Amino acid sequence: MSVSRRSADGFALQVMIGLCLIWGVQQVMIKWAATDIAPVMQAAGRSGISALLVGLLICWKGGWDQVGNTWRGGLLAGALFGLEFLFISEGLQLTTAAHMSVFLYTAPIFTALGVHFLLPSERLRPVQWLGIFMAFVGIAVAFAGGVSWDNLDRRMLMGDALGVLAGASWGATTVVVRASRLSEAPVTLTLFYQLIVGFIGLLLIALLSGQITHVSLTVVAVGSVLFQGLVVSFFSYLTWFWLLRRYLAANLAVFSFMTPLFGVTFGVVLLGEELSLNFIIGAVLVLLGITFVSAEQWVRRRLRKALGQP
């Protein structure tokens, strides 16, 4: 029996503000703890902790019986999930948390492009194509200069590029879930695939690159990993899936765009990061583009209302 989803209300807004705060601060936490524990080790640690908790939840509620039909898609989704956090981990060593927060959230653009070609029922509409164009123009503007128009920072530019690749990996993960049998699997099993495969892959990369030894069990390092593992990867992800089962996705998508705004704010306030004019302009274009793509129906209604159309 299908669940009737309703428009977002005050409760959904409050929960989404909390989730966006959590998601926005995670890049800052990774960068803040990077001197004590390598970002790739943070990513592996968070995935391992969350995989254990989600696995226990599946044992309690059930879902293992669908492994036989979903493991192929699960392995691919997990590999892409691990790739996303590898790009984030390496990118944060080159660019700012504020930049990463914006470029990571280009994911809906890549998701929309992927499902357009794979799922005939989800073809892009004109407003969404406009959003994709705006987002890529925004990326180009943001890339136009590293920290100012006159000073190209190649290191930051590479980190920003890894942020876009992380967004592309996240988008591809969503496409795999939507276009495979994972779309009918319990969300806990889908999340478990991503976490366990990501954990194994990231730990192997840390071992091969020598970063596995870059671990100091300081308060900041332990706090960062526990925050990411317990709060971000476990609590917030399951809360997000719970919201998606009860509210219209387009409404929630609009609220989720607060995340990069919080990420930029935390980066500036907590880490003292500076923002260039070209990045601010590019970020605004990216966020507008993502809004047009992910909340196309909402945007279309607002445009019709502004033009006085029914």
Backbone as CSV, one residue per row, in Angstrom:
resi,resn,N_x,N_y,N_z,CA_x,CA_y,CA_z,C_x,C_y,C_z
1,MET,0.858,-1.199,0.000,0.000,0.000,0.000,0.886,1.238,0.000
2,SER,0.677,2.152,-0.938,1.517,3.329,-1.050,1.201,4.330,0.057
3,VAL,2.226,5.046,0.509,2.065,6.025,1.569,1.770,7.386,0.951
4,SER,0.723,8.068,1.458,0.379,9.392,0.958,1.339,10.417,1.543
5,ARG,2.010,11.159,0.671,2.969,12.165,1.123,2.325,13.541,1.083
6,ARG,2.575,14.333,2.108,1.952,15.650,2.211,2.997,16.755,2.055
7,SER,2.504,17.960,1.877,3.392,19.107,1.761,4.095,19.354,3.097
8,ALA,5.276,19.921,3.010,6.060,20.171,4.216,5.341,21.156,5.128
9,ASP,5.364,20.878,6.431,4.742,21.753,7.419,5.823,22.318,8.342
10,GLY,5.376,22.961,9.428,6.321,23.564,10.363,7.263,22.549,10.985
11,PHE,6.743,21.360,11.284,7.589,20.321,11.880,8.682,19.894,10.915
12,ALA,8.300,19.684,9.649,9.293,19.283,8.641,10.361,20.354,8.477
13,LEU,9.945,21.627,8.509,10.918,22.721,8.394,11.905,22.702,9.545
14,GLN,11.416,22.496,10.757,12.305,22.459,11.917,13.300,21.301,11.819
15,VAL,12.798,20.132,11.415,13.690,18.975,11.279,14.724,19.225,10.184
16,MET,14.290,19.797,9.064,15.209,20.066,7.958,16.274,21.088,8.346
17,ILE,15.915,22.086,9.134,16.926,23.039,9.604,17.981,22.320,10.427
18,GLY,17.533,21.408,11.297,18.483,20.628,12.095,19.374,19.758,11.233
19,LEU,18.776,19.085,10.234,19.573,18.231,9.347,20.568,19.043,8.543
20,CYS,20.135,20.185,8.029,21.029,21.020,7.221,22.187,21.570,8.056
21,LEU,21.919,21.877,9.322,22.997,22.293,10.223,24.031,21.176,10.377
22,ILE,23.533,19.956,10.563,24.423,18.796,10.722,25.246,18.566,9.459
23,TRP,24.570,18.556,8.299,25.264,18.311,7.036,26.220,19.450,6.691
24,GLY,25.826,20.677,7.049,26.666,21.817,6.724,27.949,21.866,7.516
25,VAL,27.915,21.350,8.745,29.104,21.434,9.594,30.071,20.273,9.364
26,GLN,29.636,19.202,8.658,30.497,18.021,8.574,31.798,18.292,7.826
27,GLN,31.759,19.097,6.748,32.997,19.415,6.037,33.959,20.201,6.924
28,VAL,33.396,21.078,7.748,34.207,21.857,8.683,34.865,20.935,9.706
29,MET,34.112,19.962,10.197,34.662,19.011,11.178,35.803,18.202,10.577
30,ILE,35.636,17.742,9.339,36.682,16.961,8.680,37.957,17.780,8.551
31,LYS,37.821,19.011,8.100,38.991,19.870,7.896,39.628,20.261,9.224
32,TRP,38.804,20.512,10.218,39.299,20.905,11.540,40.148,19.784,12.162
33,ALA,39.725,18.534,11.967,40.437,17.401,12.576,41.530,16.830,11.677
34,ALA,41.740,17.402,10.493,42.662,16.824,9.508,44.100,16.755,9.998
35,THR,44.507,17.661,10.874,45.886,17.616,11.379,46.098,16.443,12.329
36,ASP,45.037,15.953,12.942,45.144,14.840,13.892,44.822,13.488,13.270
37,ILE,43.952,13.484,12.280,43.579,12.229,11.617,43.293,12.526,10.152
38,ALA,43.903,11.755,9.268,43.749,11.976,7.829,42.274,11.930,7.452
39,PRO,41.818,12.843,6.580,40.407,12.862,6.177,39.907,11.522,5.650
40,VAL,40.743,10.785,4.911,40.292,9.497,4.396,40.085,8.499,5.531
41,MET,40.876,8.628,6.607,40.673,7.771,7.773,39.413,8.176,8.530
42,GLN,39.110,9.467,8.533,37.853,9.915,9.132,36.672,9.323,8.375
43,ALA,36.770,9.345,7.051,35.683,8.813,6.227,35.517,7.313,6.444
44,ALA,36.637,6.597,6.545,36.568,5.157,6.789,35.978,4.875,8.163
45,GLY,36.422,5.627,9.158,35.928,5.423,10.519,34.440,5.671,10.642
46,ARG,33.968,6.766,10.038,32.547,7.088,10.115,31.712,6.025,9.416
47,SER,32.205,5.537,8.265,31.465,4.516,7.523,31.407,3.212,8.293
48,GLY,32.521,2.856,8.956,32.558,1.620,9.729,31.606,1.654,10.911
49,ILE,31.601,2.768,11.636,30.708,2.907,12.790,29.248,2.838,12.345
50,SER,28.924,3.576,11.300,27.544,3.617,10.824,27.101,2.277,10.248
51,ALA,28.021,1.590,9.536,27.684,0.282,8.967,27.310,-0.698,10.071
52,LEU,28.052,-0.654,11.170,27.753,-1.539,12.300,26.367,-1.256,12.865
53,LEU,26.058,0.010,13.059,24.761,0.380,13.635,23.608,0.046,12.688
54,VAL,23.794,0.346,11.395,22.729,0.046,10.421,22.557,-1.463,10.287
55,GLY,23.669,-2.218,10.333,23.582,-3.675,10.271,22.786,-4.236,11.432
56,LEU,23.006,-3.690,12.636,22.241,-4.125,13.806,20.766,-3.769,13.650
57,LEU,20.498,-2.617,13.047,19.111,-2.201,12.828,18.408,-3.141,11.854
58,ILE,19.129,-3.594,10.826,18.550,-4.542,9.864,18.265,-5.876,10.554
59,CYS,19.185,-6.301,11.443,18.957,-7.543,12.188,17.688,-7.455,13.025
60,TRP,17.401,-6.273,13.511,16.218,-6.074,14.352,14.950,-5.993,13.515
61,LYS,14.991,-5.188,12.429,13.787,-4.946,11.642,13.653,-5.857,10.422
62,GLY,14.734,-6.521,10.018,14.692,-7.376,8.845,15.128,-6.653,7.591
63,GLY,15.426,-7.436,6.555,15.859,-6.857,5.293,16.972,-7.643,4.629
64,TRP,17.624,-8.541,5.403,18.716,-9.326,4.827,18.239,-10.267,3.739
65,ASP,16.947,-10.605,3.741,16.427,-11.560,2.759,16.471,-11.014,1.333
66,GLN,16.670,-9.698,1.182,16.703,-9.103,-0.155,18.119,-8.921,-0.696
67,VAL,19.099,-9.416,0.028,20.487,-9.291,-0.425,20.706,-10.020,-1.744
68,GLY,20.090,-11.199,-1.893,20.286,-11.997,-3.096,19.871,-11.291,-4.377
69,ASN,18.893,-10.384,-4.298,18.403,-9.684,-5.482,19.034,-8.311,-5.689
70,THR,19.751,-7.827,-4.686,20.207,-6.432,-4.744,21.710,-6.250,-4.608
71,TRP,22.464,-7.316,-4.409,23.875,-7.142,-4.051,24.704,-6.503,-5.165
72,ARG,24.330,-6.761,-6.431,25.110,-6.170,-7.528,24.976,-4.641,-7.525
73,GLY,23.725,-4.179,-7.477,23.514,-2.739,-7.392,24.101,-2.165,-6.122
74,GLY,24.039,-2.938,-5.045,24.590,-2.488,-3.767,26.088,-2.289,-3.821
75,LEU,26.799,-3.203,-4.474,28.253,-3.058,-4.594,28.612,-1.824,-5.413
76,LEU,27.869,-1.584,-6.490,28.155,-0.415,-7.328,27.848,0.873,-6.573
77,ALA,26.707,0.907,-5.890,26.355,2.097,-5.113,27.377,2.332,-4.006
78,GLY,27.825,1.253,-3.375,28.821,1.381,-2.319,30.154,1.897,-2.836
79,ALA,30.560,1.417,-4.022,31.821,1.878,-4.617,31.752,3.367,-4.937
80,LEU,30.614,3.815,-5.456,30.441,5.236,-5.774,30.393,6.080,-4.505
81,PHE,29.769,5.540,-3.465,29.715,6.226,-2.179,31.126,6.410,-1.612
82,GLY,31.934,5.345,-1.681,33.313,5.445,-1.216,34.110,6.432,-2.044
83,LEU,33.874,6.439,-3.356,34.570,7.373,-4.243,34.209,8.809,-3.888
84,GLU,32.942,9.041,-3.569,32.506,10.384,-3.166,33.313,10.881,-1.970
85,PHE,33.446,10.036,-0.955,34.142,10.485,0.247,35.660,10.496,0.066
86,LEU,36.163,9.748,-0.884,37.584,9.872,-1.215,37.843,11.251,-1.824
87,PHE,36.986,11.661,-2.754,37.129,12.987,-3.370,36.976,14.095,-2.322
88,ILE,36.022,13.935,-1.395,35.843,14.930,-0.339,37.089,15.002,0.534
89,SER,37.587,13.835,0.926,38.752,13.779,1.815,39.976,14.416,1.191
90,GLU,40.240,14.079,-0.067,41.412,14.635,-0.739,41.196,16.107,-1.086
91,GLY,39.957,16.443,-1.454,39.666,17.817,-1.828,39.799,18.784,-0.670
92,LEU,39.411,18.361,0.537,39.481,19.244,1.694,40.910,19.549,2.112
93,GLN,41.855,18.780,1.622,43.264,19.087,1.900,43.793,20.163,0.960
94,LEU,42.996,20.509,-0.055,43.436,21.475,-1.060,42.589,22.741,-1.087
95,THR,41.311,22.616,-0.761,40.412,23.762,-0.822,39.754,23.973,0.524
96,THR,38.881,24.959,0.603,38.225,25.284,1.868,36.965,24.453,2.070
97,ALA,36.533,24.383,3.329,35.292,23.675,3.638,34.101,24.389,3.008
98,ALA,34.173,25.726,2.917,33.095,26.498,2.297,32.943,26.131,0.830
99,HIS,34.051,26.061,0.102,34.005,25.677,-1.308,33.463,24.260,-1.459
100,MET,33.955,23.343,-0.632,33.521,21.949,-0.724,32.026,21.825,-0.469
101,SER,31.498,22.612,0.465,30.076,22.546,0.795,29.205,22.878,-0.407
102,VAL,29.641,23.837,-1.206,28.856,24.235,-2.381,29.014,23.232,-3.515
103,PHE,30.253,22.865,-3.834,30.487,21.991,-4.987,29.964,20.577,-4.752
104,LEU,29.991,20.105,-3.513,29.448,18.786,-3.214,27.958,18.724,-3.528
105,TYR,27.266,19.837,-3.296,25.815,19.840,-3.488,25.396,20.134,-4.919
106,THR,26.332,19.945,-5.848,25.945,19.884,-7.264,25.371,18.508,-7.603
107,ALA,25.359,17.605,-6.634,24.895,16.228,-6.858,23.531,16.143,-7.541
108,PRO,22.516,16.944,-7.142,21.212,16.835,-7.817,21.273,17.090,-9.319
109,ILE,22.238,17.916,-9.748,22.387,18.179,-11.180,22.773,16.899,-11.909
110,PHE,23.745,16.189,-11.373,24.217,14.954,-12.002,23.166,13.842,-11.892
111,THR,22.419,13.831,-10.793,21.332,12.863,-10.662,20.278,13.091,-11.742
112,ALA,19.887,14.345,-11.926,18.865,14.682,-12.921,19.307,14.291,-14.329
113,LEU,20.583,14.533,-14.649,21.095,14.153,-15.961,21.089,12.637,-16.136
114,GLY,21.477,11.922,-15.088,21.528,10.461,-15.173,20.164,9.831,-15.366
115,VAL,19.188,10.246,-14.546,17.857,9.640,-14.666,17.162,10.076,-15.959
116,HIS,17.547,11.238,-16.501,16.968,11.686,-17.768,17.241,10.677,-18.874
117,PHE,18.441,10.126,-18.892,18.820,9.198,-19.959,18.467,7.740,-19.634
118,LEU,18.297,7.422,-18.351,18.038,6.033,-17.973,16.571,5.736,-17.671
119,LEU,15.839,6.744,-17.218,14.443,6.529,-16.844,13.535,7.428,-17.675
120,PRO,12.841,6.865,-18.676,11.982,7.670,-19.554,10.916,8.472,-18.805
121,SER,10.501,7.994,-17.639,9.451,8.681,-16.885,9.958,9.931,-16.182
122,GLU,11.263,10.148,-16.200,11.830,11.295,-15.472,12.670,12.167,-16.392
123,ARG,12.143,12.443,-17.574,12.834,13.333,-18.504,12.877,14.754,-17.941
124,LEU,13.949,15.446,-18.246,14.101,16.819,-17.771,13.157,17.757,-18.506
125,ARG,12.599,18.713,-17.777,11.728,19.727,-18.345,12.537,20.995,-18.621
126,PRO,11.980,21.926,-19.404,12.723,23.142,-19.765,13.286,23.905,-18.570
127,VAL,12.494,24.023,-17.501,12.980,24.743,-16.319,14.196,24.041,-15.718
128,GLN,14.188,22.711,-15.747,15.319,21.957,-15.202,16.561,22.101,-16.069
129,TRP,16.383,22.113,-17.398,17.528,22.348,-18.278,18.122,23.734,-18.026
130,LEU,17.251,24.709,-17.772,17.731,26.046,-17.436,18.544,26.008,-16.144
131,GLY,18.061,25.238,-15.179,18.780,25.104,-13.916,20.153,24.472,-14.093
132,ILE,20.235,23.443,-14.934,21.518,22.794,-15.197,22.486,23.773,-15.849
133,PHE,21.971,24.555,-16.807,22.815,25.560,-17.458,23.327,26.582,-16.437
134,MET,22.442,27.055,-15.562,22.831,28.034,-14.552,23.885,27.454,-13.609
135,ALA,23.706,26.200,-13.215,24.645,25.579,-12.277,26.029,25.457,-12.886
136,PHE,26.104,25.034,-14.148,27.418,24.873,-14.768,28.071,26.223,-15.065
137,VAL,27.268,27.230,-15.358,27.825,28.580,-15.485,28.390,29.024,-14.139
138,GLY,27.646,28.723,-13.070,28.116,29.059,-11.723,29.430,28.388,-11.384
139,ILE,29.559,27.110,-11.752,30.820,26.403,-11.505,31.962,27.066,-12.269
140,ALA,31.696,27.430,-13.529,32.723,28.081,-14.345,33.141,29.421,-13.740
141,VAL,32.161,30.187,-13.247,32.472,31.482,-12.626,33.287,31.280,-11.359
142,ALA,32.885,30.297,-10.545,33.611,30.030,-9.305,35.039,29.570,-9.577
143,PHE,35.225,28.836,-10.687,36.553,28.360,-11.049,37.403,29.453,-11.696
144,ALA,36.798,30.573,-12.046,37.501,31.596,-12.827,38.710,32.158,-12.103
145,GLY,38.707,32.129,-10.786,39.858,32.587,-10.019,39.845,31.905,-8.682
146,GLY,41.008,31.525,-8.182,41.051,30.765,-6.934,40.554,31.543,-5.746
147,VAL,41.271,32.584,-5.309,40.853,33.375,-4.162,40.552,34.810,-4.564
148,SER,40.844,35.173,-5.785,40.497,36.489,-6.311,40.558,36.429,-7.825
149,TRP,40.062,37.467,-8.465,40.086,37.494,-9.917,41.508,37.533,-10.451
150,ASP,42.428,38.110,-9.673,43.795,38.332,-10.165,44.771,37.241,-9.765
151,ASN,44.348,36.352,-8.898,45.290,35.375,-8.358,44.706,33.966,-8.480
152,LEU,45.175,33.213,-9.440,44.686,31.854,-9.656,45.415,30.903,-8.721
153,ASP,44.709,30.294,-7.823,45.271,29.343,-6.867,45.051,27.932,-7.422
154,ARG,46.081,27.353,-8.004,45.939,26.042,-8.645,45.597,24.953,-7.630
155,ARG,46.117,25.069,-6.422,45.840,24.078,-5.392,44.351,24.091,-5.024
156,MET,43.824,25.293,-4.821,42.408,25.400,-4.504,41.556,24.958,-5.692
157,LEU,41.991,25.286,-6.885,41.256,24.900,-8.082,41.129,23.385,-8.179
158,MET,42.209,22.677,-7.868,42.169,21.214,-7.878,41.226,20.691,-6.802
159,GLY,41.263,21.304,-5.617,40.347,20.896,-4.555,38.894,21.125,-4.928
160,ASP,38.628,22.263,-5.592,37.268,22.544,-6.047,36.809,21.512,-7.079
161,ALA,37.722,21.138,-7.979,37.397,20.130,-8.991,37.058,18.796,-8.329
162,LEU,37.784,18.446,-7.277,37.479,17.213,-6.545,36.117,17.325,-5.861
163,GLY,35.742,18.541,-5.448,34.415,18.744,-4.873,33.324,18.470,-5.889
164,VAL,33.525,18.923,-7.129,32.559,18.656,-8.196,32.504,17.156,-8.490
165,LEU,33.664,16.506,-8.500,33.694,15.055,-8.720,32.983,14.311,-7.588
166,ALA,33.102,14.831,-6.367,32.379,14.229,-5.242,30.874,14.370,-5.459
167,GLY,30.446,15.544,-5.934,29.034,15.741,-6.243,28.560,14.816,-7.347
168,ALA,29.412,14.629,-8.365,29.068,13.724,-9.466,28.946,12.285,-8.969
169,SER,29.836,11.885,-8.058,29.786,10.527,-7.496,28.523,10.330,-6.669
170,TRP,28.182,11.333,-5.895,26.945,11.271,-5.100,25.738,11.169,-6.030
171,GLY,25.728,12.000,-7.075,24.633,11.947,-8.042,24.538,10.590,-8.714
172,ALA,25.692,10.017,-9.079,25.703,8.703,-9.722,25.204,7.618,-8.770
173,THR,25.516,7.756,-7.487,25.022,6.806,-6.493,23.499,6.804,-6.468
174,THR,22.922,7.996,-6.482,21.465,8.118,-6.479,20.854,7.503,-7.736
175,VAL,21.506,7.703,-8.871,21.016,7.141,-10.127,21.016,5.615,-10.057
176,VAL,22.088,5.034,-9.516,22.173,3.577,-9.386,21.041,3.062,-8.506
177,VAL,20.785,3.753,-7.408,19.710,3.329,-6.509,18.361,3.415,-7.204
178,ARG,18.132,4.504,-7.949,16.845,4.707,-8.611,16.631,3.740,-9.764
179,ALA,17.705,3.365,-10.471,17.566,2.585,-11.695,17.799,1.087,-11.485
180,SER,18.051,0.662,-10.261,18.305,-0.755,-9.990,17.261,-1.300,-9.023
181,ARG,17.427,-2.544,-8.625,16.495,-3.157,-7.691,16.594,-2.565,-6.293
182,LEU,17.613,-1.752,-6.075,17.729,-1.081,-4.787,16.562,-0.133,-4.543
183,SER,15.906,0.311,-5.625,14.777,1.231,-5.481,13.623,0.584,-4.724
184,GLU,13.591,-0.747,-4.699,12.514,-1.456,-4.007,12.995,-2.099,-2.714
185,ALA,14.263,-1.928,-2.391,14.822,-2.525,-1.176,14.609,-1.596,0.017
186,PRO,14.654,-2.124,1.241,14.555,-1.255,2.421,15.685,-0.224,2.415
187,VAL,15.392,0.977,2.867,16.409,2.028,2.849,17.592,1.669,3.743
188,THR,17.342,0.891,4.785,18.436,0.494,5.667,19.436,-0.405,4.932
189,LEU,18.927,-1.296,4.076,19.821,-2.176,3.330,20.612,-1.379,2.294
190,THR,19.946,-0.450,1.628,20.628,0.400,0.648,21.730,1.208,1.323
191,LEU,21.437,1.764,2.475,22.432,2.540,3.219,23.565,1.647,3.696
192,PHE,23.245,0.422,4.119,24.276,-0.497,4.596,25.270,-0.835,3.483
193,TYR,24.772,-1.105,2.283,25.663,-1.380,1.152,26.668,-0.246,0.983
194,GLN,26.173,0.978,1.002,27.046,2.127,0.778,28.089,2.247,1.884
195,LEU,27.650,2.052,3.104,28.555,2.230,4.244,29.619,1.139,4.308
196,ILE,29.233,-0.117,4.142,30.195,-1.210,4.325,31.191,-1.261,3.177
197,VAL,30.718,-1.061,1.942,31.638,-1.057,0.802,32.547,0.166,0.881
198,GLY,31.975,1.307,1.261,32.779,2.510,1.423,33.830,2.337,2.500
199,PHE,33.468,1.710,3.604,34.413,1.469,4.701,35.595,0.625,4.248
200,ILE,35.312,-0.483,3.584,36.379,-1.380,3.136,37.269,-0.688,2.109
201,GLY,36.647,-0.019,1.142,37.417,0.649,0.093,38.274,1.773,0.628
202,LEU,37.723,2.624,1.494,38.468,3.756,2.040,39.590,3.291,2.957
203,LEU,39.340,2.230,3.714,40.386,1.698,4.593,41.535,1.125,3.772
204,LEU,41.208,0.471,2.660,42.238,-0.074,1.776,43.059,1.055,1.151
205,ILE,42.392,2.120,0.728,43.096,3.270,0.145,44.006,3.914,1.183
206,ALA,43.514,4.041,2.409,44.333,4.615,3.481,45.559,3.757,3.743
207,LEU,45.391,2.429,3.671,46.510,1.514,3.890,47.538,1.630,2.776
208,LEU,47.085,1.640,1.519,47.991,1.695,0.382,48.694,3.044,0.263
209,SER,48.046,4.109,0.696,48.640,5.444,0.592,49.441,5.847,1.818
210,GLY,49.451,5.004,2.832,50.203,5.317,4.047,49.475,6.228,5.013
211,GLN,48.241,6.621,4.682,47.502,7.537,5.551,46.905,6.837,6.764
212,ILE,46.965,5.505,6.777,46.395,4.758,7.894,47.153,5.022,9.195
213,THR,48.391,5.483,9.059,49.197,5.783,10.254,49.004,7.217,10.734
214,HIS,48.329,8.032,9.931,48.093,9.425,10.304,46.873,9.508,11.207
215,VAL,47.019,8.994,12.415,45.921,8.974,13.376,46.458,9.303,14.760
216,SER,45.974,10.380,15.330,46.272,10.740,16.719,44.952,10.820,17.453
217,LEU,44.810,10.043,18.512,43.528,9.958,19.209,43.326,11.148,20.144
218,THR,43.247,12.320,19.537,42.961,13.534,20.297,41.455,13.691,20.468
219,VAL,41.067,14.632,21.320,39.644,14.892,21.530,38.983,15.332,20.228
220,VAL,39.678,16.175,19.467,39.122,16.663,18.195,38.952,15.527,17.200
221,ALA,39.968,14.654,17.076,39.912,13.548,16.120,38.798,12.569,16.460
222,VAL,38.757,12.142,17.713,37.731,11.189,18.137,36.343,11.809,18.023
223,GLY,36.225,13.074,18.446,34.935,13.759,18.368,34.444,13.886,16.935
224,SER,35.360,14.192,15.998,34.982,14.328,14.598,34.458,13.016,14.033
225,VAL,35.172,11.917,14.269,34.761,10.615,13.739,33.439,10.165,14.352
226,LEU,33.293,10.351,15.669,32.047,9.941,16.320,30.872,10.787,15.838
227,PHE,31.105,12.074,15.683,30.041,12.950,15.182,29.601,12.518,13.789
228,GLN,30.573,12.261,12.923,30.240,11.865,11.560,29.584,10.490,11.514
229,GLY,30.081,9.559,12.343,29.561,8.197,12.312,28.185,8.061,12.949
230,LEU,28.008,8.680,14.123,26.756,8.528,14.864,25.684,9.526,14.417
231,VAL,26.090,10.786,14.288,25.105,11.834,14.022,24.820,11.986,12.529
232,VAL,25.896,12.076,11.714,25.698,12.333,10.284,25.266,11.071,9.542
233,SER,26.128,10.057,9.537,25.887,8.882,8.696,24.769,7.981,9.198
234,PHE,24.484,8.008,10.491,23.440,7.129,11.027,22.153,7.903,11.306
235,PHE,22.189,8.784,12.278,20.965,9.479,12.702,20.385,10.357,11.590
236,SER,21.211,11.232,10.985,20.661,12.198,10.028,20.187,11.535,8.747
237,TYR,20.919,10.509,8.262,20.509,9.839,7.030,19.188,9.109,7.217
238,LEU,19.032,8.420,8.351,17.783,7.701,8.594,16.625,8.674,8.809
239,THR,16.911,9.805,9.441,15.876,10.824,9.613,15.439,11.392,8.261
240,TRP,16.406,11.600,7.360,16.114,12.098,6.014,15.215,11.117,5.257
241,PHE,15.550,9.823,5.327,14.728,8.823,4.649,13.320,8.778,5.266
242,TRP,13.240,8.969,6.581,11.942,8.986,7.254,11.093,10.150,6.743
243,LEU,11.705,11.315,6.565,10.993,12.476,6.034,10.510,12.226,4.609
244,LEU,11.374,11.591,3.791,11.028,11.348,2.393,9.812,10.429,2.257
245,ARG,9.578,9.599,3.249,8.435,8.692,3.201,7.133,9.400,3.608
246,ARG,7.244,10.598,4.164,6.064,11.279,4.695,5.754,12.620,4.035
247,TYR,6.773,13.230,3.413,6.572,14.544,2.811,7.005,14.521,1.341
248,LEU,6.482,15.469,0.577,6.825,15.575,-0.841,8.301,15.913,-0.999
249,ALA,8.973,15.150,-1.860,10.416,15.318,-2.034,10.770,16.716,-2.529
250,ALA,9.935,17.291,-3.399,10.230,18.622,-3.946,10.267,19.669,-2.843
251,ASN,9.344,19.575,-1.873,9.332,20.515,-0.755,10.596,20.392,0.084
252,LEU,10.979,19.157,0.377,12.173,18.924,1.189,13.432,19.367,0.451
253,ALA,13.433,19.191,-0.876,14.602,19.576,-1.669,14.876,21.067,-1.551
254,VAL,13.806,21.875,-1.511,13.977,23.317,-1.370,14.670,23.631,-0.044
255,PHE,14.205,22.992,1.035,14.799,23.236,2.345,16.249,22.760,2.416
256,SER,16.551,21.671,1.702,17.904,21.096,1.789,18.971,22.028,1.241
257,PHE,18.579,23.046,0.466,19.560,23.973,-0.083,20.134,24.905,0.979
258,MET,19.601,24.808,2.208,20.206,25.537,3.320,21.559,24.946,3.690
259,THR,21.783,23.675,3.334,23.005,22.989,3.746,24.277,23.693,3.282
260,PRO,24.458,23.951,1.977,25.684,24.646,1.581,25.790,26.047,2.166
261,LEU,24.654,26.706,2.435,24.703,28.025,3.070,25.256,27.908,4.486
262,PHE,24.801,26.889,5.216,25.345,26.644,6.549,26.831,26.262,6.451
263,GLY,27.163,25.440,5.449,28.560,25.016,5.288,29.489,26.192,5.052
264,VAL,29.071,27.099,4.186,29.871,28.293,3.913,29.994,29.144,5.173
265,THR,28.867,29.330,5.882,28.879,30.143,7.099,29.798,29.560,8.158
266,PHE,29.702,28.251,8.385,30.561,27.606,9.374,32.033,27.704,8.981
267,GLY,32.315,27.556,7.687,33.690,27.649,7.222,34.286,29.020,7.490
268,VAL,33.484,30.059,7.262,33.956,31.428,7.480,34.090,31.727,8.972
269,VAL,33.068,31.351,9.759,33.041,31.702,11.176,33.998,30.852,12.002
270,LEU,33.986,29.534,11.785,34.770,28.633,12.632,36.207,28.445,12.159
271,LEU,36.422,28.492,10.847,37.771,28.261,10.320,38.423,29.526,9.776
272,GLY,37.690,30.612,9.779,38.243,31.871,9.281,38.526,31.869,7.790
273,GLU,37.765,31.101,7.012,37.988,31.033,5.564,37.488,32.305,4.881
274,GLU,38.178,32.683,3.815,37.802,33.871,3.059,37.076,33.458,1.775
275,LEU,36.159,34.314,1.359,35.391,34.054,0.148,35.697,35.123,-0.885
276,SER,35.966,34.698,-2.105,36.217,35.653,-3.187,34.900,36.046,-3.837
277,LEU,34.919,37.174,-4.532,33.709,37.647,-5.197,33.230,36.662,-6.250
278,ASN,34.167,36.115,-7.041,33.756,35.185,-8.087,33.154,33.908,-7.508
279,PHE,33.649,33.473,-6.343,33.071,32.287,-5.728,31.658,32.568,-5.234
280,ILE,31.445,33.715,-4.628,30.111,34.069,-4.133,29.110,34.122,-5.286
281,ILE,29.500,34.777,-6.382,28.608,34.859,-7.550,28.341,33.468,-8.118
282,GLY,29.406,32.669,-8.258,29.246,31.317,-8.787,28.393,30.451,-7.887
283,ALA,28.588,30.585,-6.558,27.815,29.781,-5.611,26.330,30.102,-5.695
284,VAL,25.996,31.389,-5.847,24.594,31.792,-5.971,23.974,31.166,-7.225
285,LEU,24.711,31.195,-8.335,24.210,30.591,-9.575,24.030,29.078,-9.423
286,VAL,24.987,28.427,-8.760,24.892,26.983,-8.537,23.645,26.660,-7.710
287,LEU,23.432,27.388,-6.624,22.288,27.120,-5.753,20.968,27.388,-6.466
288,LEU,20.913,28.442,-7.273,19.701,28.702,-8.047,19.455,27.584,-9.061
289,GLY,20.525,27.139,-9.705,20.397,26.057,-10.675,19.906,24.777,-10.041
290,ILE,20.453,24.448,-8.865,20.027,23.239,-8.157,18.557,23.341,-7.765
291,THR,18.138,24.537,-7.346,16.731,24.753,-6.989,15.821,24.505,-8.189
292,PHE,16.208,25.011,-9.342,15.412,24.829,-10.557,15.317,23.350,-10.947
293,VAL,16.378,22.595,-10.715,16.393,21.180,-11.098,15.624,20.317,-10.103
294,SER,15.925,20.473,-8.817,15.364,19.571,-7.810,13.947,19.920,-7.399
295,ALA,13.587,21.182,-7.505,12.250,21.604,-7.086,11.531,22.258,-8.259
296,GLU,11.580,21.596,-9.406,11.049,22.166,-10.645,9.569,22.523,-10.525
297,GLN,8.765,21.656,-9.940,7.338,21.930,-9.809,7.089,23.140,-8.908
298,TRP,7.821,23.199,-7.817,7.690,24.330,-6.893,8.096,25.629,-7.585
299,VAL,9.216,25.591,-8.323,9.681,26.781,-9.040,8.649,27.199,-10.094
300,ARG,8.110,26.220,-10.826,7.138,26.522,-11.877,5.882,27.190,-11.307
301,ARG,5.425,26.693,-10.150,4.254,27.300,-9.516,4.539,28.735,-9.096
302,ARG,5.739,28.962,-8.563,6.095,30.311,-8.125,6.217,31.259,-9.316
303,LEU,6.772,30.777,-10.420,6.903,31.616,-11.609,5.530,31.971,-12.182
304,ARG,4.623,30.996,-12.214,3.267,31.254,-12.719,2.559,32.266,-11.834
305,LYS,2.733,32.144,-10.529,2.103,33.067,-9.594,2.636,34.477,-9.786
306,ALA,3.970,34.571,-9.999,4.593,35.889,-10.196,4.112,36.543,-11.493
307,LEU,3.806,35.698,-12.487,3.351,36.224,-13.786,1.827,36.380,-13.840
308,GLY,1.155,36.042,-12.747,-0.302,36.182,-12.702,-1.037,35.115,-13.463
309,GLN,-0.372,33.957,-13.700,-1.015,32.871,-14.443,-1.620,31.874,-13.458
310,PRO,-2.698,31.155,-13.853,-3.340,30.173,-12.951,-2.476,28.933,-12.789
